[in-house]
JSON list of C-alpha atoms in Angstrom, two decimals:
[
{"chain": "A", "resi": 1, "resn": "MET", "atom": "CA", "xyz": [-26.99, 7.90, -10.52]},
{"chain": "A", "resi": 2, "resn": "PRO", "atom": "CA", "xyz": [-26.13, 5.08, -12.81]},
{"chain": "A", "resi": 3, "resn": "ILE", "atom": "CA", "xyz": [-22.89, 6.02, -15.07]},
{"chain": "A", "resi": 4, "resn": "ARG", "atom": "CA", "xyz": [-23.84, 7.55, -18.19]},
{"chain": "A", "resi": 5, "resn": "LEU", "atom": "CA", "xyz": [-21.82, 6.28, -21.39]},
{"chain": "A", "resi": 6, "resn": "TYR", "atom": "CA", "xyz": [-21.71, 8.07, -24.58]},
{"chain": "A", "resi": 7, "resn": "SER", "atom": "CA", "xyz": [-21.15, 5.61, -27.37]},
{"chain": "A", "resi": 8, "resn": "MET", "atom": "CA", "xyz": [-22.21, 4.51, -30.94]},
{"chain": "A", "resi": 9, "resn": "THR", "atom": "CA", "xyz": [-23.63, 1.31, -31.60]},
{"chain": "A", "resi": 10, "resn": "TYR", "atom": "CA", "xyz": [-20.87, 0.07, -33.71]},
{"chain": "A", "resi": 11, "resn": "SER", "atom": "CA", "xyz": [-17.83, 1.74, -32.11]},
{"chain": "A", "resi": 12, "resn": "GLY", "atom": "CA", "xyz": [-15.39, -0.81, -30.74]},
{"chain": "A", "resi": 13, "resn": "HIS", "atom": "CA", "xyz": [-13.70, 1.61, -28.54]},
{"chain": "A", "resi": 14, "resn": "GLY", "atom": "CA", "xyz": [-17.31, 2.59, -27.01]},
{"chain": "A", "resi": 15, "resn": "HIS", "atom": "CA", "xyz": [-18.18, -1.37, -26.61]},
{"chain": "A", "resi": 16, "resn": "ARG", "atom": "CA", "xyz": [-14.82, -1.91, -24.44]},
{"chain": "A", "resi": 17, "resn": "VAL", "atom": "CA", "xyz": [-16.27, 0.27, -21.87]},
{"chain": "A", "resi": 18, "resn": "GLN", "atom": "CA", "xyz": [-19.82, -1.20, -21.99]},
{"chain": "A", "resi": 19, "resn": "LEU", "atom": "CA", "xyz": [-18.29, -4.33, -21.67]},
{"chain": "A", "resi": 20, "resn": "LEU", "atom": "CA", "xyz": [-16.44, -3.69, -18.74]},
{"chain": "A", "resi": 21, "resn": "LEU", "atom": "CA", "xyz": [-19.33, -1.96, -17.12]},
{"chain": "A", "resi": 22, "resn": "SER", "atom": "CA", "xyz": [-21.33, -4.92, -18.00]},
{"chain": "A", "resi": 23, "resn": "LEU", "atom": "CA", "xyz": [-18.71, -7.45, -16.75]},
{"chain": "A", "resi": 24, "resn": "LEU", "atom": "CA", "xyz": [-18.57, -5.38, -13.43]},
{"chain": "A", "resi": 25, "resn": "GLY", "atom": "CA", "xyz": [-22.45, -5.55, -13.02]},
{"chain": "A", "resi": 26, "resn": "LEU", "atom": "CA", "xyz": [-22.60, -1.69, -12.97]},
{"chain": "A", "resi": 27, "resn": "PRO", "atom": "CA", "xyz": [-26.01, 0.11, -13.69]},
{"chain": "A", "resi": 28, "resn": "TYR", "atom": "CA", "xyz": [-25.10, 2.53, -16.53]},
{"chain": "A", "resi": 29, "resn": "GLU", "atom": "CA", "xyz": [-26.92, 4.52, -19.07]},
{"chain": "A", "resi": 30, "resn": "LYS", "atom": "CA", "xyz": [-26.21, 3.91, -22.88]},
{"chain": "A", "resi": 31, "resn": "ILE", "atom": "CA", "xyz": [-26.61, 7.42, -24.92]},
{"chain": "A", "resi": 32, "resn": "ASP", "atom": "CA", "xyz": [-25.91, 6.77, -28.35]},
{"chain": "A", "resi": 33, "resn": "VAL", "atom": "CA", "xyz": [-24.58, 9.26, -30.29]},
{"chain": "A", "resi": 34, "resn": "ASP", "atom": "CA", "xyz": [-25.56, 9.74, -34.31]},
{"chain": "A", "resi": 35, "resn": "PRO", "atom": "CA", "xyz": [-22.08, 10.16, -35.90]},
{"chain": "A", "resi": 36, "resn": "HIS", "atom": "CA", "xyz": [-24.06, 12.52, -38.32]},
{"chain": "A", "resi": 37, "resn": "GLY", "atom": "CA", "xyz": [-26.09, 14.54, -36.11]},
{"chain": "A", "resi": 38, "resn": "GLY", "atom": "CA", "xyz": [-23.39, 16.86, -34.96]},
{"chain": "A", "resi": 39, "resn": "VAL", "atom": "CA", "xyz": [-23.98, 16.29, -31.44]},
{"chain": "A", "resi": 40, "resn": "LEU", "atom": "CA", "xyz": [-20.08, 15.53, -31.25]},
{"chain": "A", "resi": 41, "resn": "ARG", "atom": "CA", "xyz": [-19.35, 19.24, -32.62]},
{"chain": "A", "resi": 42, "resn": "THR", "atom": "CA", "xyz": [-21.84, 20.72, -30.14]},
{"chain": "A", "resi": 43, "resn": "PRO", "atom": "CA", "xyz": [-20.26, 22.86, -26.97]},
{"chain": "A", "resi": 44, "resn": "GLU", "atom": "CA", "xyz": [-21.97, 20.44, -24.59]},
{"chain": "A", "resi": 45, "resn": "PHE", "atom": "CA", "xyz": [-20.10, 17.51, -26.09]},
{"chain": "A", "resi": 46, "resn": "LEU", "atom": "CA", "xyz": [-17.10, 18.99, -26.67]},
{"chain": "A", "resi": 47, "resn": "ALA", "atom": "CA", "xyz": [-16.97, 20.30, -22.81]},
{"chain": "A", "resi": 48, "resn": "MET", "atom": "CA", "xyz": [-16.60, 16.51, -22.35]},
{"chain": "A", "resi": 49, "resn": "ASN", "atom": "CA", "xyz": [-14.47, 15.49, -24.85]},
{"chain": "A", "resi": 50, "resn": "PRO", "atom": "CA", "xyz": [-12.44, 18.43, -26.72]},
{"chain": "A", "resi": 51, "resn": "PHE", "atom": "CA", "xyz": [-11.64, 15.78, -29.46]},
{"chain": "A", "resi": 52, "resn": "GLY", "atom": "CA", "xyz": [-15.33, 15.08, -30.43]},
{"chain": "A", "resi": 53, "resn": "GLN", "atom": "CA", "xyz": [-15.19, 11.66, -29.98]},
{"chain": "A", "resi": 54, "resn": "VAL", "atom": "CA", "xyz": [-16.99, 8.75, -28.18]},
{"chain": "A", "resi": 55, "resn": "PRO", "atom": "CA", "xyz": [-16.67, 6.96, -25.65]},
{"chain": "A", "resi": 56, "resn": "VAL", "atom": "CA", "xyz": [-17.05, 9.40, -23.17]},
{"chain": "A", "resi": 57, "resn": "ILE", "atom": "CA", "xyz": [-18.54, 8.72, -19.35]},
{"chain": "A", "resi": 58, "resn": "VAL", "atom": "CA", "xyz": [-20.08, 10.56, -16.65]},
{"chain": "A", "resi": 59, "resn": "ASP", "atom": "CA", "xyz": [-19.78, 9.12, -12.91]},
{"chain": "A", "resi": 60, "resn": "GLY", "atom": "CA", "xyz": [-21.07, 11.61, -10.92]},
{"chain": "A", "resi": 61, "resn": "ASP", "atom": "CA", "xyz": [-18.53, 14.63, -10.91]},
{"chain": "A", "resi": 62, "resn": "THR", "atom": "CA", "xyz": [-16.23, 12.53, -13.05]},
{"chain": "A", "resi": 63, "resn": "ILE", "atom": "CA", "xyz": [-16.00, 13.00, -16.95]},
{"chain": "A", "resi": 64, "resn": "LEU", "atom": "CA", "xyz": [-13.65, 10.79, -18.90]},
{"chain": "A", "resi": 65, "resn": "HIS", "atom": "CA", "xyz": [-12.99, 10.40, -22.40]},
{"chain": "A", "resi": 66, "resn": "ASP", "atom": "CA", "xyz": [-10.35, 7.58, -24.07]},
{"chain": "A", "resi": 67, "resn": "SER", "atom": "CA", "xyz": [-11.49, 4.09, -23.65]},
{"chain": "A", "resi": 68, "resn": "ASN", "atom": "CA", "xyz": [-8.58, 2.64, -21.88]},
{"chain": "A", "resi": 69, "resn": "ALA", "atom": "CA", "xyz": [-8.14, 5.39, -19.73]},
{"chain": "A", "resi": 70, "resn": "ILE", "atom": "CA", "xyz": [-12.12, 4.76, -18.88]},
{"chain": "A", "resi": 71, "resn": "LEU", "atom": "CA", "xyz": [-11.23, 0.94, -18.41]},
{"chain": "A", "resi": 72, "resn": "VAL", "atom": "CA", "xyz": [-8.38, 1.93, -15.64]},
{"chain": "A", "resi": 73, "resn": "TYR", "atom": "CA", "xyz": [-10.97, 4.30, -14.03]},
{"chain": "A", "resi": 74, "resn": "LEU", "atom": "CA", "xyz": [-13.53, 1.75, -13.95]},
{"chain": "A", "resi": 75, "resn": "ALA", "atom": "CA", "xyz": [-11.42, -1.16, -12.73]},
{"chain": "A", "resi": 76, "resn": "LYS", "atom": "CA", "xyz": [-9.54, 1.06, -10.29]},
{"chain": "A", "resi": 77, "resn": "LYS", "atom": "CA", "xyz": [-13.03, 2.45, -8.73]},
{"chain": "A", "resi": 78, "resn": "TYR", "atom": "CA", "xyz": [-15.15, -0.73, -8.98]},
{"chain": "A", "resi": 79, "resn": "GLY", "atom": "CA", "xyz": [-13.42, -3.78, -10.37]},
{"chain": "A", "resi": 80, "resn": "GLY", "atom": "CA", "xyz": [-10.29, -4.20, -7.82]},
{"chain": "A", "resi": 81, "resn": "PRO", "atom": "CA", "xyz": [-6.82, -6.01, -8.69]},
{"chain": "A", "resi": 82, "resn": "ALA", "atom": "CA", "xyz": [-8.59, -8.57, -10.74]},
{"chain": "A", "resi": 83, "resn": "TRP", "atom": "CA", "xyz": [-8.92, -6.72, -13.65]},
{"chain": "A", "resi": 84, "resn": "LEU", "atom": "CA", "xyz": [-5.74, -4.03, -13.31]},
{"chain": "A", "resi": 85, "resn": "PRO", "atom": "CA", "xyz": [-3.19, -6.06, -11.23]},
{"chain": "A", "resi": 86, "resn": "GLU", "atom": "CA", "xyz": [-1.66, -3.98, -8.67]},
{"chain": "A", "resi": 87, "resn": "ASN", "atom": "CA", "xyz": [1.91, -5.82, -8.72]},
{"chain": "A", "resi": 88, "resn": "PRO", "atom": "CA", "xyz": [4.41, -4.29, -11.32]},
{"chain": "A", "resi": 89, "resn": "GLU", "atom": "CA", "xyz": [4.65, -7.40, -13.72]},
{"chain": "A", "resi": 90, "resn": "GLY", "atom": "CA", "xyz": [0.43, -7.83, -13.82]},
{"chain": "A", "resi": 91, "resn": "SER", "atom": "CA", "xyz": [0.23, -3.85, -14.64]},
{"chain": "A", "resi": 92, "resn": "ALA", "atom": "CA", "xyz": [2.88, -3.73, -17.09]},
{"chain": "A", "resi": 93, "resn": "LEU", "atom": "CA", "xyz": [1.28, -6.86, -18.73]},
{"chain": "A", "resi": 94, "resn": "VAL", "atom": "CA", "xyz": [-1.91, -5.09, -19.20]},
{"chain": "A", "resi": 95, "resn": "GLN", "atom": "CA", "xyz": [-0.12, -1.77, -20.34]},
{"chain": "A", "resi": 96, "resn": "GLN", "atom": "CA", "xyz": [1.39, -4.20, -23.26]},
{"chain": "A", "resi": 97, "resn": "TRP", "atom": "CA", "xyz": [-2.16, -4.72, -24.42]},
{"chain": "A", "resi": 98, "resn": "PHE", "atom": "CA", "xyz": [-3.38, -1.18, -24.30]},
{"chain": "A", "resi": 99, "resn": "SER", "atom": "CA", "xyz": [-0.46, -0.58, -26.43]},
{"chain": "A", "resi": 100, "resn": "LEU", "atom": "CA", "xyz": [-1.51, -3.65, -28.99]},
{"chain": "A", "resi": 101, "resn": "ALA", "atom": "CA", "xyz": [-4.92, -2.04, -28.61]},
{"chain": "A", "resi": 102, "resn": "ALA", "atom": "CA", "xyz": [-3.69, 1.36, -29.44]},
{"chain": "A", "resi": 103, "resn": "GLY", "atom": "CA", "xyz": [-1.42, 0.21, -32.18]},
{"chain": "A", "resi": 104, "resn": "PRO", "atom": "CA", "xyz": [-1.44, -2.76, -34.34]},
{"chain": "A", "resi": 105, "resn": "ILE", "atom": "CA", "xyz": [-5.04, -3.70, -33.18]},
{"chain": "A", "resi": 106, "resn": "ALA", "atom": "CA", "xyz": [-6.41, 0.08, -34.12]},
{"chain": "A", "resi": 107, "resn": "PHE", "atom": "CA", "xyz": [-3.98, 0.09, -37.32]},
{"chain": "A", "resi": 108, "resn": "GLY", "atom": "CA", "xyz": [-4.86, -3.60, -38.31]},
{"chain": "A", "resi": 109, "resn": "PRO", "atom": "CA", "xyz": [-8.19, -5.13, -37.89]},
{"chain": "A", "resi": 110, "resn": "CYS", "atom": "CA", "xyz": [-10.23, -1.87, -36.73]},
{"chain": "A", "resi": 111, "resn": "ALA", "atom": "CA", "xyz": [-8.67, 0.10, -39.79]},
{"chain": "A", "resi": 112, "resn": "ALA", "atom": "CA", "xyz": [-9.72, -2.64, -42.12]},
{"chain": "A", "resi": 113, "resn": "ARG", "atom": "CA", "xyz": [-13.24, -2.83, -40.94]},
{"chain": "A", "resi": 114, "resn": "ARG", "atom": "CA", "xyz": [-13.52, 0.96, -40.72]},
{"chain": "A", "resi": 115, "resn": "LEU", "atom": "CA", "xyz": [-12.59, 0.94, -44.47]},
{"chain": "A", "resi": 116, "resn": "ARG", "atom": "CA", "xyz": [-14.48, -1.90, -45.59]},
{"chain": "A", "resi": 117, "resn": "VAL", "atom": "CA", "xyz": [-17.71, -0.82, -43.56]},
{"chain": "A", "resi": 118, "resn": "TYR", "atom": "CA", "xyz": [-17.26, 2.91, -43.55]},
{"chain": "A", "resi": 119, "resn": "GLY", "atom": "CA", "xyz": [-15.27, 3.98, -46.05]},
{"chain": "A", "resi": 120, "resn": "GLU", "atom": "CA", "xyz": [-12.99, 5.99, -43.48]},
{"chain": "A", "resi": 121, "resn": "GLU", "atom": "CA", "xyz": [-9.23, 5.37, -44.19]},
{"chain": "A", "resi": 122, "resn": "LEU", "atom": "CA", "xyz": [-7.01, 5.27, -41.07]},
{"chain": "A", "resi": 123, "resn": "VAL", "atom": "CA", "xyz": [-4.44, 3.68, -43.31]},
{"chain": "A", "resi": 124, "resn": "PRO", "atom": "CA", "xyz": [-4.50, 2.24, -46.86]},
{"chain": "A", "resi": 125, "resn": "MET", "atom": "CA", "xyz": [-6.10, -1.36, -46.58]},
{"chain": "A", "resi": 126, "resn": "ASP", "atom": "CA", "xyz": [-3.08, -3.15, -47.65]},
{"chain": "A", "resi": 127, "resn": "HIS", "atom": "CA", "xyz": [-1.15, -1.61, -44.79]},
{"chain": "A", "resi": 128, "resn": "ALA", "atom": "CA", "xyz": [-4.12, -2.58, -42.85]},
{"chain": "A", "resi": 129, "resn": "VAL", "atom": "CA", "xyz": [-4.08, -6.07, -43.94]},
{"chain": "A", "resi": 130, "resn": "ALA", "atom": "CA", "xyz": [-0.35, -6.40, -43.76]},
{"chain": "A", "resi": 131, "resn": "ILE", "atom": "CA", "xyz": [-0.58, -5.18, -39.86]},
{"chain": "A", "resi": 132, "resn": "SER", "atom": "CA", "xyz": [-3.42, -7.54, -39.32]},
{"chain": "A", "resi": 133, "resn": "LEU", "atom": "CA", "xyz": [-1.41, -10.75, -41.06]},
{"chain": "A", "resi": 134, "resn": "LYS", "atom": "CA", "xyz": [1.51, -10.21, -38.99]},
{"chain": "A", "resi": 135, "resn": "LEU", "atom": "CA", "xyz": [-0.30, -9.45, -35.33]},
{"chain": "A", "resi": 136, "resn": "PHE", "atom": "CA", "xyz": [-2.87, -12.50, -35.63]},
{"chain": "A", "resi": 137, "resn": "PRO", "atom": "CA", "xyz": [0.18, -15.08, -35.64]},
{"chain": "A", "resi": 138, "resn": "VAL", "atom": "CA", "xyz": [1.72, -13.53, -32.71]},
{"chain": "A", "resi": 139, "resn": "LEU", "atom": "CA", "xyz": [-1.32, -13.30, -30.87]},
{"chain": "A", "resi": 140, "resn": "GLU", "atom": "CA", "xyz": [-2.07, -17.02, -31.90]},
{"chain": "A", "resi": 141, "resn": "ALA", "atom": "CA", "xyz": [1.06, -18.16, -29.98]},
{"chain": "A", "resi": 142, "resn": "MET", "atom": "CA", "xyz": [0.53, -16.29, -26.96]},
{"chain": "A", "resi": 143, "resn": "LEU", "atom": "CA", "xyz": [-3.08, -17.26, -26.54]},
{"chain": "A", "resi": 144, "resn": "SER", "atom": "CA", "xyz": [-2.07, -20.83, -27.11]},
{"chain": "A", "resi": 145, "resn": "GLU", "atom": "CA", "xyz": [0.27, -20.74, -23.97]},
{"chain": "A", "resi": 146, "resn": "ARG", "atom": "CA", "xyz": [-2.64, -19.42, -21.53]},
{"chain": "A", "resi": 147, "resn": "MET", "atom": "CA", "xyz": [-6.24, -18.85, -20.78]},
{"chain": "A", "resi": 148, "resn": "PHE", "atom": "CA", "xyz": [-6.40, -15.04, -21.13]},
{"chain": "A", "resi": 149, "resn": "ALA", "atom": "CA", "xyz": [-4.46, -12.22, -22.43]},
{"chain": "A", "resi": 150, "resn": "THR", "atom": "CA", "xyz": [-1.96, -12.09, -19.19]},
{"chain": "A", "resi": 151, "resn": "GLY", "atom": "CA", "xyz": [-3.06, -15.33, -17.92]},
{"chain": "A", "resi": 152, "resn": "GLU", "atom": "CA", "xyz": [-5.64, -17.46, -16.32]},
{"chain": "A", "resi": 153, "resn": "ARG", "atom": "CA", "xyz": [-8.03, -15.07, -15.39]},
{"chain": "A", "resi": 154, "resn": "PRO", "atom": "CA", "xyz": [-9.71, -12.12, -17.51]},
{"chain": "A", "resi": 155, "resn": "SER", "atom": "CA", "xyz": [-8.17, -8.66, -16.97]},
{"chain": "A", "resi": 156, "resn": "LEU", "atom": "CA", "xyz": [-8.49, -5.34, -18.75]},
{"chain": "A", "resi": 157, "resn": "ALA", "atom": "CA", "xyz": [-6.04, -6.54, -21.52]},
{"chain": "A", "resi": 158, "resn": "ASP", "atom": "CA", "xyz": [-9.03, -8.71, -22.90]},
{"chain": "A", "resi": 159, "resn": "VAL", "atom": "CA", "xyz": [-11.22, -6.08, -22.69]},
{"chain": "A", "resi": 160, "resn": "ALA", "atom": "CA", "xyz": [-9.21, -3.72, -24.86]},
{"chain": "A", "resi": 161, "resn": "ALA", "atom": "CA", "xyz": [-8.33, -6.00, -27.22]},
{"chain": "A", "resi": 162, "resn": "TYR", "atom": "CA", "xyz": [-11.31, -8.41, -27.67]},
{"chain": "A", "resi": 163, "resn": "THR", "atom": "CA", "xyz": [-13.92, -5.94, -29.85]},
{"chain": "A", "resi": 164, "resn": "TYR", "atom": "CA", "xyz": [-11.88, -5.39, -32.79]},
{"chain": "A", "resi": 165, "resn": "ILE", "atom": "CA", "xyz": [-10.21, -8.65, -32.87]},
{"chain": "A", "resi": 166, "resn": "ALA", "atom": "CA", "xyz": [-14.09, -10.31, -32.89]},
{"chain": "A", "resi": 167, "resn": "HIS", "atom": "CA", "xyz": [-15.23, -8.11, -35.53]},
{"chain": "A", "resi": 168, "resn": "ALA", "atom": "CA", "xyz": [-12.19, -8.47, -37.91]},
{"chain": "A", "resi": 169, "resn": "PRO", "atom": "CA", "xyz": [-14.10, -10.42, -40.20]},
{"chain": "A", "resi": 170, "resn": "GLU", "atom": "CA", "xyz": [-16.20, -7.26, -40.77]},
{"chain": "A", "resi": 171, "resn": "GLY", "atom": "CA", "xyz": [-12.94, -5.90, -42.49]},
{"chain": "A", "resi": 172, "resn": "GLY", "atom": "CA", "xyz": [-12.33, -8.85, -44.54]},
{"chain": "A", "resi": 173, "resn": "LEU", "atom": "CA", "xyz": [-9.99, -10.55, -42.28]},
{"chain": "A", "resi": 174, "resn": "SER", "atom": "CA", "xyz": [-10.73, -14.35, -41.56]},
{"chain": "A", "resi": 175, "resn": "LEU", "atom": "CA", "xyz": [-10.08, -15.98, -38.20]},
{"chain": "A", "resi": 176, "resn": "GLU", "atom": "CA", "xyz": [-9.83, -19.40, -39.49]},
{"chain": "A", "resi": 177, "resn": "ALA", "atom": "CA", "xyz": [-6.29, -19.67, -39.12]},
{"chain": "A", "resi": 178, "resn": "TYR", "atom": "CA", "xyz": [-6.31, -18.99, -35.50]},
{"chain": "A", "resi": 179, "resn": "PRO", "atom": "CA", "xyz": [-7.80, -21.59, -33.39]},
{"chain": "A", "resi": 180, "resn": "ALA", "atom": "CA", "xyz": [-6.41, -20.11, -30.11]},
{"chain": "A", "resi": 181, "resn": "VAL", "atom": "CA", "xyz": [-7.54, -16.72, -30.80]},
{"chain": "A", "resi": 182, "resn": "ARG", "atom": "CA", "xyz": [-10.80, -17.78, -31.95]},
{"chain": "A", "resi": 183, "resn": "ALA", "atom": "CA", "xyz": [-10.76, -19.90, -28.39]},
{"chain": "A", "resi": 184, "resn": "TRP", "atom": "CA", "xyz": [-10.08, -16.86, -26.29]},
{"chain": "A", "resi": 185, "resn": "LEU", "atom": "CA", "xyz": [-12.86, -15.07, -28.15]},
{"chain": "A", "resi": 186, "resn": "GLY", "atom": "CA", "xyz": [-14.98, -17.86, -27.05]},
{"chain": "A", "resi": 187, "resn": "ARG", "atom": "CA", "xyz": [-13.91, -17.80, -23.32]},
{"chain": "A", "resi": 188, "resn": "ILE", "atom": "CA", "xyz": [-14.71, -13.87, -23.31]},
{"chain": "A", "resi": 189, "resn": "GLU", "atom": "CA", "xyz": [-17.82, -14.45, -24.61]},
{"chain": "A", "resi": 190, "resn": "ALA", "atom": "CA", "xyz": [-18.74, -17.04, -21.98]},
{"chain": "A", "resi": 191, "resn": "LEU", "atom": "CA", "xyz": [-17.86, -14.74, -18.97]},
{"chain": "A", "resi": 192, "resn": "PRO", "atom": "CA", "xyz": [-20.97, -13.69, -17.02]},
{"chain": "A", "resi": 193, "resn": "GLY", "atom": "CA", "xyz": [-22.47, -10.12, -17.86]},
{"chain": "A", "resi": 194, "resn": "PHE", "atom": "CA", "xyz": [-20.73, -10.51, -21.44]},
{"chain": "A", "resi": 195, "resn": "VAL", "atom": "CA", "xyz": [-22.43, -8.05, -23.92]},
{"chain": "A", "resi": 196, "resn": "ALA", "atom": "CA", "xyz": [-21.84, -8.48, -27.75]},
{"chain": "A", "resi": 197, "resn": "MET", "atom": "CA", "xyz": [-21.36, -5.37, -29.78]},
{"chain": "A", "resi": 198, "resn": "PRO", "atom": "CA", "xyz": [-23.85, -5.74, -33.43]},
{"chain": "A", "resi": 199, "resn": "LYS", "atom": "CA", "xyz": [-22.32, -6.81, -36.58]},
{"chain": "A", "resi": 200, "resn": "ALA", "atom": "CA", "xyz": [-22.15, -3.81, -38.63]},
{"chain": "A", "resi": 201, "resn": "PRO", "atom": "CA", "xyz": [-24.71, -3.57, -41.25]},
{"chain": "A", "resi": 202, "resn": "GLY", "atom": "CA", "xyz": [-23.44, -4.88, -44.34]},
{"chain": "A", "resi": 203, "resn": "HIS", "atom": "CA", "xyz": [-19.90, -6.08, -43.58]},
{"chain": "A", "resi": 204, "resn": "VAL", "atom": "CA", "xyz": [-18.11, -8.09, -46.11]},
{"chain": "A", "resi": 205, "resn": "VAL", "atom": "CA", "xyz": [-17.31, -11.46, -46.40]},
{"chain": "A", "resi": 206, "resn": "ALA", "atom": "CA", "xyz": [-13.78, -12.46, -44.57]},
{"chain": "A", "resi": 207, "resn": "ARG", "atom": "CA", "xyz": [-10.93, -13.62, -46.75]},
{"chain": "A", "resi": 208, "resn": "PRO", "atom": "CA", "xyz": [-9.61, -17.07, -46.10]}
]
């Protein structure tokens, strides 16, 4: 039976999981959850994730939520050390990017996109912009020295960080000043099995 992925079309957190499933060539069934349909509040869904959020995967008897936790599970079970290094340094480098994904990326470009596209405020827009404009130069410097987030090969670090950086323009944030970041996005998009997240409808034009 294929892995079931409960997600939403425009969820960057859900797309992380879909992207890794596709990069690993794993069969899966994507179940699109209507954020306004009440599914997230049903007892059946809350039994899978008591926080009432996507993504959730069901893999046989295993039910998991939280996108980064799911990435670790999939890499450990199906992907091997190429995606999640077993050596202490490599594992720690991936964890650094998980922290970026849950911190500056979530409260920077992700928050700006959610506010501009959906009117959902994680933090005020000026805070999201300030966080993003502090983050992007750091990523630019890091990615100008390496092919992928942690070195010469893609890892879970790239999967965790990709989506909300790639869709930063939907939050009004331009990537034009960051050629190394844009080149990194292009290398991920060239990987066999890459699957894109659709652009959110009605997204705004990025500020220069």
